[in-house]
mmCIF file of the C-alpha atoms, coordinates in Angstrom:
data_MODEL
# 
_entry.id   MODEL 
# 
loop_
_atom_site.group_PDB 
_atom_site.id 
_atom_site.type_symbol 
_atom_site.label_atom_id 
_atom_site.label_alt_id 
_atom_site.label_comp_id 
_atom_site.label_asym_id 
_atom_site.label_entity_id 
_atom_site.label_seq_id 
_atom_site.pdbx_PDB_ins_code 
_atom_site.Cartn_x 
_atom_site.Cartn_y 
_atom_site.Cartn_z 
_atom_site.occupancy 
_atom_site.B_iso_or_equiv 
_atom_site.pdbx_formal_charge 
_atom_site.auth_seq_id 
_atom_site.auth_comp_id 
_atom_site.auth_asym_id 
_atom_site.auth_atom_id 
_atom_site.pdbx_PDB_model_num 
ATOM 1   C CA . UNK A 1 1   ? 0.000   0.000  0.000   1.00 0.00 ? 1   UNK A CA 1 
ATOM 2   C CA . UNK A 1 2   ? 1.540   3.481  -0.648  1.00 0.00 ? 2   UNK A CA 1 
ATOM 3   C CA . UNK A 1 3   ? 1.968   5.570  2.053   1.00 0.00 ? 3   UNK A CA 1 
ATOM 4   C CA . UNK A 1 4   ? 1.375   9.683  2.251   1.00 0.00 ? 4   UNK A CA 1 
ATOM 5   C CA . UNK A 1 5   ? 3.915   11.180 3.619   1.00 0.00 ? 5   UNK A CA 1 
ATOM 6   C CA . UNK A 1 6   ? 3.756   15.123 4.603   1.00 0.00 ? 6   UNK A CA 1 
ATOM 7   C CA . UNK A 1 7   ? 6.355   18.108 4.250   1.00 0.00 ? 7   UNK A CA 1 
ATOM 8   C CA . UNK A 1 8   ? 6.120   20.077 7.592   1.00 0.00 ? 8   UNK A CA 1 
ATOM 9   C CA . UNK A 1 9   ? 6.266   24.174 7.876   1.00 0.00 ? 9   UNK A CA 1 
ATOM 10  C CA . UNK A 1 10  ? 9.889   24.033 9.131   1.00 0.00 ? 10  UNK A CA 1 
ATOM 11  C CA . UNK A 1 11  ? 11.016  21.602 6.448   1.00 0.00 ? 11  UNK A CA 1 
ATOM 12  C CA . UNK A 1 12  ? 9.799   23.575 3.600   1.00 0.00 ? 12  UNK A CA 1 
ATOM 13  C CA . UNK A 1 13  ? 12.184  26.155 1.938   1.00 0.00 ? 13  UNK A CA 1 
ATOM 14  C CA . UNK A 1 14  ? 11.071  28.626 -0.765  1.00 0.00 ? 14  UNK A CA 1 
ATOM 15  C CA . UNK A 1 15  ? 11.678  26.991 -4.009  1.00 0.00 ? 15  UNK A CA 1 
ATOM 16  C CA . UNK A 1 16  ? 10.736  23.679 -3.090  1.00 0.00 ? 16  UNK A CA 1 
ATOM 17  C CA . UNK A 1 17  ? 8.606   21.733 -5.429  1.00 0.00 ? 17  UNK A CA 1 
ATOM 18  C CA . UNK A 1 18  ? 6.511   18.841 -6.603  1.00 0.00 ? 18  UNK A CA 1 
ATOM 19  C CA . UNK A 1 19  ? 3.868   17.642 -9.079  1.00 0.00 ? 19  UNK A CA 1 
ATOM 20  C CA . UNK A 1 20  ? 1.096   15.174 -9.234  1.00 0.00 ? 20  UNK A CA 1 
ATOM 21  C CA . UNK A 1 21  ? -0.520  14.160 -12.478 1.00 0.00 ? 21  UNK A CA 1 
ATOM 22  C CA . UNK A 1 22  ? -3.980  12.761 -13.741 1.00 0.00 ? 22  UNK A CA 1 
ATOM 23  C CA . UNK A 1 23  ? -5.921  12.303 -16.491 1.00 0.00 ? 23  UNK A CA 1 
ATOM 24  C CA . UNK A 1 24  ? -9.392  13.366 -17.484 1.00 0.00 ? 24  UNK A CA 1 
ATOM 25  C CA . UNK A 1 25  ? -11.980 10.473 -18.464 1.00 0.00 ? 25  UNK A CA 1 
ATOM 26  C CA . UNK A 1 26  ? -15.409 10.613 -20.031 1.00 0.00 ? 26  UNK A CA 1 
ATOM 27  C CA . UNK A 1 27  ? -16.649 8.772  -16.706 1.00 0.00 ? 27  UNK A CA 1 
ATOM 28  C CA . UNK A 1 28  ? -14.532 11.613 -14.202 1.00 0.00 ? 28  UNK A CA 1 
ATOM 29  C CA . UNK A 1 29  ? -16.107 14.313 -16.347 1.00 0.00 ? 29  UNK A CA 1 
ATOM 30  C CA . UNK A 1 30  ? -19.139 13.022 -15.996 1.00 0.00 ? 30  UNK A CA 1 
ATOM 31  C CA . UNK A 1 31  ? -18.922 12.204 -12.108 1.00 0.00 ? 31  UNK A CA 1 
ATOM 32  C CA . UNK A 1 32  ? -17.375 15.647 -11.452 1.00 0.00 ? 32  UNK A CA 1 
ATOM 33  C CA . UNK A 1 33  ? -20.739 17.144 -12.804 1.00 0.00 ? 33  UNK A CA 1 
ATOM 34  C CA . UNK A 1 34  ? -22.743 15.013 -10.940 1.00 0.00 ? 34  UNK A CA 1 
ATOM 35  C CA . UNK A 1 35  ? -20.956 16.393 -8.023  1.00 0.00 ? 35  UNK A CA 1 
ATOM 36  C CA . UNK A 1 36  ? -20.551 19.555 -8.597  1.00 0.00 ? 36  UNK A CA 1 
ATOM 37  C CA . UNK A 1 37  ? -24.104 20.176 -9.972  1.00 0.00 ? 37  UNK A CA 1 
ATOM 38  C CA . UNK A 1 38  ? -22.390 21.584 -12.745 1.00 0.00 ? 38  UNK A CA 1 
ATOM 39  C CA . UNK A 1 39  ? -24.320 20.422 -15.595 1.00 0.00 ? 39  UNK A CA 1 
ATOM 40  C CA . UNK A 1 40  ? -23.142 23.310 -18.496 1.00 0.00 ? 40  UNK A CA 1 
ATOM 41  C CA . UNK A 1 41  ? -23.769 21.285 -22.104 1.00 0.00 ? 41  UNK A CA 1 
ATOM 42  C CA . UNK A 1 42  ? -20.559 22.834 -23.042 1.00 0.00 ? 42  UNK A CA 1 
ATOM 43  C CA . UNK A 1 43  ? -19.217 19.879 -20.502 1.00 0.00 ? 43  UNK A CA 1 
ATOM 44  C CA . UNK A 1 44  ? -21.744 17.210 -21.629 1.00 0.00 ? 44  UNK A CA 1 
ATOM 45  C CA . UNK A 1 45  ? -23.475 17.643 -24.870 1.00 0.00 ? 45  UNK A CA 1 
ATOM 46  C CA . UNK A 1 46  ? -21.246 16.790 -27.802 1.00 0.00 ? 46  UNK A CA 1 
ATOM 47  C CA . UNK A 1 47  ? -23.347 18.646 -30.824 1.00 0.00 ? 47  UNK A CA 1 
ATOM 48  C CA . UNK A 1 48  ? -23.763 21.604 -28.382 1.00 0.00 ? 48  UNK A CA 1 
ATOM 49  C CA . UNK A 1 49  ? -20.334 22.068 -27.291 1.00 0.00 ? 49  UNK A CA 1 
ATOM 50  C CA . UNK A 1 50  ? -19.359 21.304 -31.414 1.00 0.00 ? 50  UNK A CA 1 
ATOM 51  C CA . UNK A 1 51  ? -20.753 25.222 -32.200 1.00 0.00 ? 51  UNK A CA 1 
ATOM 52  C CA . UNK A 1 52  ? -18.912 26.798 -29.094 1.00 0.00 ? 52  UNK A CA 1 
ATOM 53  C CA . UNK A 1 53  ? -15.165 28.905 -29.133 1.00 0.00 ? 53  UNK A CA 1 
ATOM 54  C CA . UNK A 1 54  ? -13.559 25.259 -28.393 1.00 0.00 ? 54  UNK A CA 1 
ATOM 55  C CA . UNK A 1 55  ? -15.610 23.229 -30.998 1.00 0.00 ? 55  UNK A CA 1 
ATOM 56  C CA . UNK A 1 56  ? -15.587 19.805 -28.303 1.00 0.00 ? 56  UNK A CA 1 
ATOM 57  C CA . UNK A 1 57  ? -16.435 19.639 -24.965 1.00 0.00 ? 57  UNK A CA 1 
ATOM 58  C CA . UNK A 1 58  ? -14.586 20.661 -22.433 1.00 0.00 ? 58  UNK A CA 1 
ATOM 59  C CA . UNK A 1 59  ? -13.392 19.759 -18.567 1.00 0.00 ? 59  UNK A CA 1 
ATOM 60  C CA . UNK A 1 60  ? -15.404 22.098 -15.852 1.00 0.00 ? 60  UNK A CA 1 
ATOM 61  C CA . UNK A 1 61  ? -12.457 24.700 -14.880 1.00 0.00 ? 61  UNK A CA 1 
ATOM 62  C CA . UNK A 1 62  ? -12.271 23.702 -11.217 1.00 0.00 ? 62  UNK A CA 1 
ATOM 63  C CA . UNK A 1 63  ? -11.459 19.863 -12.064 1.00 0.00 ? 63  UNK A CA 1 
ATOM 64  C CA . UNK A 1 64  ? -8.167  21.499 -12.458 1.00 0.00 ? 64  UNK A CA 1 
ATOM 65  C CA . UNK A 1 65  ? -8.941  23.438 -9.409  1.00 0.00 ? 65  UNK A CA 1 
ATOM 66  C CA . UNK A 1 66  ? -9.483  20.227 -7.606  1.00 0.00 ? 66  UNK A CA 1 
ATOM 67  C CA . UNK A 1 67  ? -6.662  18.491 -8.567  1.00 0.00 ? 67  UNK A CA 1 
ATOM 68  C CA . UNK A 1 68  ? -4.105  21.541 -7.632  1.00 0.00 ? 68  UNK A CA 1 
ATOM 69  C CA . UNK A 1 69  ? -5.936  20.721 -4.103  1.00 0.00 ? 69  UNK A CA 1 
ATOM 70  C CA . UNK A 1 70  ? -4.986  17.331 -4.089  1.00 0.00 ? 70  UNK A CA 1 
ATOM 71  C CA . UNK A 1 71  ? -1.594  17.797 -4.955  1.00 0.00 ? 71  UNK A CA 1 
ATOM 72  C CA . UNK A 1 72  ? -1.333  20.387 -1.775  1.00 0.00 ? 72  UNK A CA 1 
ATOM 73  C CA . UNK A 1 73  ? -3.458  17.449 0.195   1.00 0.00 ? 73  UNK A CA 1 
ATOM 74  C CA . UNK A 1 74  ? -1.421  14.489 -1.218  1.00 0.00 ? 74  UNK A CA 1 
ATOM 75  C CA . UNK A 1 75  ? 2.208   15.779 -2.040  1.00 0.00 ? 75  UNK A CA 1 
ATOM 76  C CA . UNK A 1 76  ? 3.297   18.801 -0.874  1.00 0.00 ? 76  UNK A CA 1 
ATOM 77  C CA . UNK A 1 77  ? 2.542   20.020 1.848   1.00 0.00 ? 77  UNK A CA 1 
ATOM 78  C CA . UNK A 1 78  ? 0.513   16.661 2.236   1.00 0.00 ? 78  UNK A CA 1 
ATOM 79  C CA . UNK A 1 79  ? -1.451  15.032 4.873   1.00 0.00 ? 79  UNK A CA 1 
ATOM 80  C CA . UNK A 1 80  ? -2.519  17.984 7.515   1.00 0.00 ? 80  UNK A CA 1 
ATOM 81  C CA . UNK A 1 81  ? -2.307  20.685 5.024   1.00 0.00 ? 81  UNK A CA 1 
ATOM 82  C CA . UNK A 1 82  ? -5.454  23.456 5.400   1.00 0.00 ? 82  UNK A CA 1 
ATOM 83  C CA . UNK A 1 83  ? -6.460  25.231 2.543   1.00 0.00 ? 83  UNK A CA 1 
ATOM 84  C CA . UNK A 1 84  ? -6.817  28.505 2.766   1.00 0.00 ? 84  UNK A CA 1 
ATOM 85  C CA . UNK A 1 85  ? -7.135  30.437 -0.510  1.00 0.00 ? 85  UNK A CA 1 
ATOM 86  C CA . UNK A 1 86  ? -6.627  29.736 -4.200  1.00 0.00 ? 86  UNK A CA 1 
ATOM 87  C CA . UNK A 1 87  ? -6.405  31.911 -7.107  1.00 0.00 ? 87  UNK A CA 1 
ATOM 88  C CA . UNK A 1 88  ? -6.828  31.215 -10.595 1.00 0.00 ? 88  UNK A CA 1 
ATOM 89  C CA . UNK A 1 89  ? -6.563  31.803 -14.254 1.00 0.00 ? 89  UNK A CA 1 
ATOM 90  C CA . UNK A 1 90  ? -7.687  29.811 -16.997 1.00 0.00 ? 90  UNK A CA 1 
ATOM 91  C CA . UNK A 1 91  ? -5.206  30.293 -20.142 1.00 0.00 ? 91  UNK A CA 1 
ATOM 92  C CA . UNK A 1 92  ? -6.314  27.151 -22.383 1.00 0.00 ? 92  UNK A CA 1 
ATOM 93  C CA . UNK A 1 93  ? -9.391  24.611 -22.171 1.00 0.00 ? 93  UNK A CA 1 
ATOM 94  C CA . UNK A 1 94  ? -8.613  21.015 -21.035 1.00 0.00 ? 94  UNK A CA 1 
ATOM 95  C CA . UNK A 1 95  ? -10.270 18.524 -22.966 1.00 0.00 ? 95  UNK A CA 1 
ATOM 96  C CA . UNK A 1 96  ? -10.985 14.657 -22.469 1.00 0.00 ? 96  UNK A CA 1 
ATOM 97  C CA . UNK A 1 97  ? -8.196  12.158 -22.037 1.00 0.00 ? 97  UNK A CA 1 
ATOM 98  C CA . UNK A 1 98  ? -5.819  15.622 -21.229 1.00 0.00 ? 98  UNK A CA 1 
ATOM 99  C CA . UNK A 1 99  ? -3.406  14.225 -18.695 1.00 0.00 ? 99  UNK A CA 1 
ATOM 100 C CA . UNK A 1 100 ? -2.456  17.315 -16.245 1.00 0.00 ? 100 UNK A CA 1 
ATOM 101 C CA . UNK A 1 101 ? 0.545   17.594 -14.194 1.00 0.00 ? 101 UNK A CA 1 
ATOM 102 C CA . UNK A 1 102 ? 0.198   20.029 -11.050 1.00 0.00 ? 102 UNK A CA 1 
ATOM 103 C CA . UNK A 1 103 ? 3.184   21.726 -10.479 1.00 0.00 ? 103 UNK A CA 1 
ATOM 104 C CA . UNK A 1 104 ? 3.493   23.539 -7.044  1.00 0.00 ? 104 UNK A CA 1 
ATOM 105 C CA . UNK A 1 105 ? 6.375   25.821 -6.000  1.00 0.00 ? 105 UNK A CA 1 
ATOM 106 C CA . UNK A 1 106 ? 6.782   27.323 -2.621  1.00 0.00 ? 106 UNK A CA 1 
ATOM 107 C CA . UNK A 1 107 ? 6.356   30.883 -3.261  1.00 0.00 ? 107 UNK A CA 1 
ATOM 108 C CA . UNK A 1 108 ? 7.209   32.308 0.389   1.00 0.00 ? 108 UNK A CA 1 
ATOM 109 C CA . UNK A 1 109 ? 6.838   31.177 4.132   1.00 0.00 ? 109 UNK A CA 1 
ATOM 110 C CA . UNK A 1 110 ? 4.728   33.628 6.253   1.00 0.00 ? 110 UNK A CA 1 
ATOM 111 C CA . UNK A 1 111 ? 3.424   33.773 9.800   1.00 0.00 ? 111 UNK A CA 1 
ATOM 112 C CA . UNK A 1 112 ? 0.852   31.076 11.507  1.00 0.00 ? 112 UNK A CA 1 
ATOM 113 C CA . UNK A 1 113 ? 2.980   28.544 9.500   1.00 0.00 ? 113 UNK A CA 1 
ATOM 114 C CA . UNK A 1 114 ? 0.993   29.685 6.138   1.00 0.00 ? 114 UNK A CA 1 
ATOM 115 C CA . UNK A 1 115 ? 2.892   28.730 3.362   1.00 0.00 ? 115 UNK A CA 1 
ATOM 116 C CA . UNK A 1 116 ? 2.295   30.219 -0.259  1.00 0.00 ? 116 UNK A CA 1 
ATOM 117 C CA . UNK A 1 117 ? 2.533   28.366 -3.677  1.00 0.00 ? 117 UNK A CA 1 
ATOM 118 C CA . UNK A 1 118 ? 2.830   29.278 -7.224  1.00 0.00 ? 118 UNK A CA 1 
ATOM 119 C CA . UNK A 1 119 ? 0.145   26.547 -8.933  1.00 0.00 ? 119 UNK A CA 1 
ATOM 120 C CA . UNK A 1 120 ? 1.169   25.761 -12.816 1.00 0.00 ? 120 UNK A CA 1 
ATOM 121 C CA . UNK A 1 121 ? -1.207  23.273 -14.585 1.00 0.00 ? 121 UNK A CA 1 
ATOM 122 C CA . UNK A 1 122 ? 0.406   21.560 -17.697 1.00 0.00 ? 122 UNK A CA 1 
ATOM 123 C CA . UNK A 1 123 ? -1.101  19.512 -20.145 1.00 0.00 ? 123 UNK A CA 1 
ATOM 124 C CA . UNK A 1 124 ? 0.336   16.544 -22.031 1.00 0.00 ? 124 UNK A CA 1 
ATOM 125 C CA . UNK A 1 125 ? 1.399   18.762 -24.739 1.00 0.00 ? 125 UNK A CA 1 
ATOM 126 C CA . UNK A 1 126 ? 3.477   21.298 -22.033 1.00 0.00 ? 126 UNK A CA 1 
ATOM 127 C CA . UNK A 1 127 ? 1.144   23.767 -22.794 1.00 0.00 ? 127 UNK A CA 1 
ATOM 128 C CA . UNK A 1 128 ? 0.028   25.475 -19.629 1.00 0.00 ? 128 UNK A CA 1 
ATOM 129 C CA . UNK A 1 129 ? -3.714  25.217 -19.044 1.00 0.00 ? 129 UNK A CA 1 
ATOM 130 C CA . UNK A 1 130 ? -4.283  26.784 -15.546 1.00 0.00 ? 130 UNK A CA 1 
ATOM 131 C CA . UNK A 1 131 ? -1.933  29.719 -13.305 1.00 0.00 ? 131 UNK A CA 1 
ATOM 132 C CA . UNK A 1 132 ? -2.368  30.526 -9.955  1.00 0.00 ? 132 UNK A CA 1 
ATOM 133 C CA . UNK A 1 133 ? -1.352  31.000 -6.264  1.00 0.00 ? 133 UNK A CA 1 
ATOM 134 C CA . UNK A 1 134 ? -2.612  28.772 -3.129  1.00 0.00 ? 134 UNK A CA 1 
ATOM 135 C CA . UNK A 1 135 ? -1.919  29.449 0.528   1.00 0.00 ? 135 UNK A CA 1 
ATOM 136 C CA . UNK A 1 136 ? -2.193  26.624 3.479   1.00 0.00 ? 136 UNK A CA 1 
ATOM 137 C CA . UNK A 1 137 ? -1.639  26.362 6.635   1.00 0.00 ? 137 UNK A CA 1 
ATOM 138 C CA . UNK A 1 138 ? 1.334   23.859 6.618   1.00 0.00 ? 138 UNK A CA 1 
ATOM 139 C CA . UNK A 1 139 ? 1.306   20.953 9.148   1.00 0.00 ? 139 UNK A CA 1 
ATOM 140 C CA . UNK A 1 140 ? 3.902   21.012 12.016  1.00 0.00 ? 140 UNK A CA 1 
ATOM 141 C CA . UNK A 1 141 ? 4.100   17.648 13.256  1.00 0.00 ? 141 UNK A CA 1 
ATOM 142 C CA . UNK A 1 142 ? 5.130   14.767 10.684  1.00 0.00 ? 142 UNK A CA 1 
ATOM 143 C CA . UNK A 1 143 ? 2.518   12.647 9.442   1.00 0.00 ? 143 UNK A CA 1 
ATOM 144 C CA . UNK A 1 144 ? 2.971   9.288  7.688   1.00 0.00 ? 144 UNK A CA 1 
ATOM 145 C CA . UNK A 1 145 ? 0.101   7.104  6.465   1.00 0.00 ? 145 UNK A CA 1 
ATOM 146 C CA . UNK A 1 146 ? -1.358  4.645  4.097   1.00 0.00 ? 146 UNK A CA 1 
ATOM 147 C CA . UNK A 1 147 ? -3.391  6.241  1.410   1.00 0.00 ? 147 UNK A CA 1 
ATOM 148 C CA . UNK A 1 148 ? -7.170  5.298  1.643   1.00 0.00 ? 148 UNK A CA 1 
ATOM 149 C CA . UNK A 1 149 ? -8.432  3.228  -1.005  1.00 0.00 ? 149 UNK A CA 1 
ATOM 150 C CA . UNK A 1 150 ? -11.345 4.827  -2.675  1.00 0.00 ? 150 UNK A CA 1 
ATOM 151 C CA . UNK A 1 151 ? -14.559 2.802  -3.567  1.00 0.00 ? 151 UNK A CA 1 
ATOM 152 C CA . UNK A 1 152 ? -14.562 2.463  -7.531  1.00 0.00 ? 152 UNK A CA 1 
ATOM 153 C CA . UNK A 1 153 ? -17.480 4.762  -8.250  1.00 0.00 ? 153 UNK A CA 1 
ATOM 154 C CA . UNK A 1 154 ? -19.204 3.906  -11.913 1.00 0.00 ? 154 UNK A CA 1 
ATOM 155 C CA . UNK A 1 155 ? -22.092 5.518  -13.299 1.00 0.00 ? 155 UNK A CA 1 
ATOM 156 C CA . UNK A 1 156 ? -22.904 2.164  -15.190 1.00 0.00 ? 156 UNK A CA 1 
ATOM 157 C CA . UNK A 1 157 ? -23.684 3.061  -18.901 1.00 0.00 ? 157 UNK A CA 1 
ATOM 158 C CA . UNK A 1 158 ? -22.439 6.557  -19.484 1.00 0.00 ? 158 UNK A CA 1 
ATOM 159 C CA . UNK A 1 159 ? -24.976 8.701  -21.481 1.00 0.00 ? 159 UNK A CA 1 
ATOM 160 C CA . UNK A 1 160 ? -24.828 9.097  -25.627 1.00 0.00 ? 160 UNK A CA 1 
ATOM 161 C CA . UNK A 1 161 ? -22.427 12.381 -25.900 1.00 0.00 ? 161 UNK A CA 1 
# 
């Protein structure tokens, strides 16, 4: 079983870095709206997205959002990390079967152990996708775990796009 390991305040220097990397299914796309309630046909409706700027459909914005949380959850800091604040900016759309790699870079160290990250999304193609800045609350003691295993959610036959 693989174990999650977390970077504490003290052991974090600016510059430090990581990156965690997924890719977007039809099924995640799909679950992600049913959980976010965001049901935009630009996300789910093939011949509607077809006559939009992109000309497919596209990933909801914060599935990127989500997975620069995860990285800060998961990988740096890592377990114990609090979330505080999160800006950002969209540059390109991410489409299905995009594989992103979150790349976080400690921007500065600040008081109340808050540590600030630049966030850079990159898609398969090294174009970046998604900018921003996230600040925590870092953990202080050392934390080492096994990572949960998740329930395999399916939505059994995935609608006609």
């Amino acid at each position: 079983m693989e174990a999650l390991e977390n970077i504490t305040y003290d052991e974090l220097n600016i510059g430090d870095s990581a990156s965690y990397t997924r890719t977007l299914t039809e099924e995640e796309l799909i679950l992600f709206a049913a959980v976010s309630g965001d049901v935009n046909p630009v996300h789910l409706d093939k011949e509607y997205a077809s006559k939009t700027l992109f000309k497919e459909r596209i990933a909801h914005g914060m599935w990127s959002g989500a997975l620069i949380s995860a990285a800060l959850a998961t990988v740096i800091p890592g377990p114990g990390t609090i979330y505080l604040e999160q800006s950002l900016n969209f540059k390109r759309p991410v489409k299905l079967e995009d594989t992103l790699t979150i790349q976080l870079t400690v921007l500065r160290k600040e008081e109340g152990n808050r540590v600030a990250f630049e966030c850079e999304v990159i898609n398969q193609e090294d174009k970046v996708v998604v900018t921003g800045e996230a600040t925590v609350i870092a953990p202080t003691e050392k934390i080492s775990l096994d990572r949960p295993i998740l329930p395999r959610i399916t939505i059994g036959e995935l609608p006609k796009a």
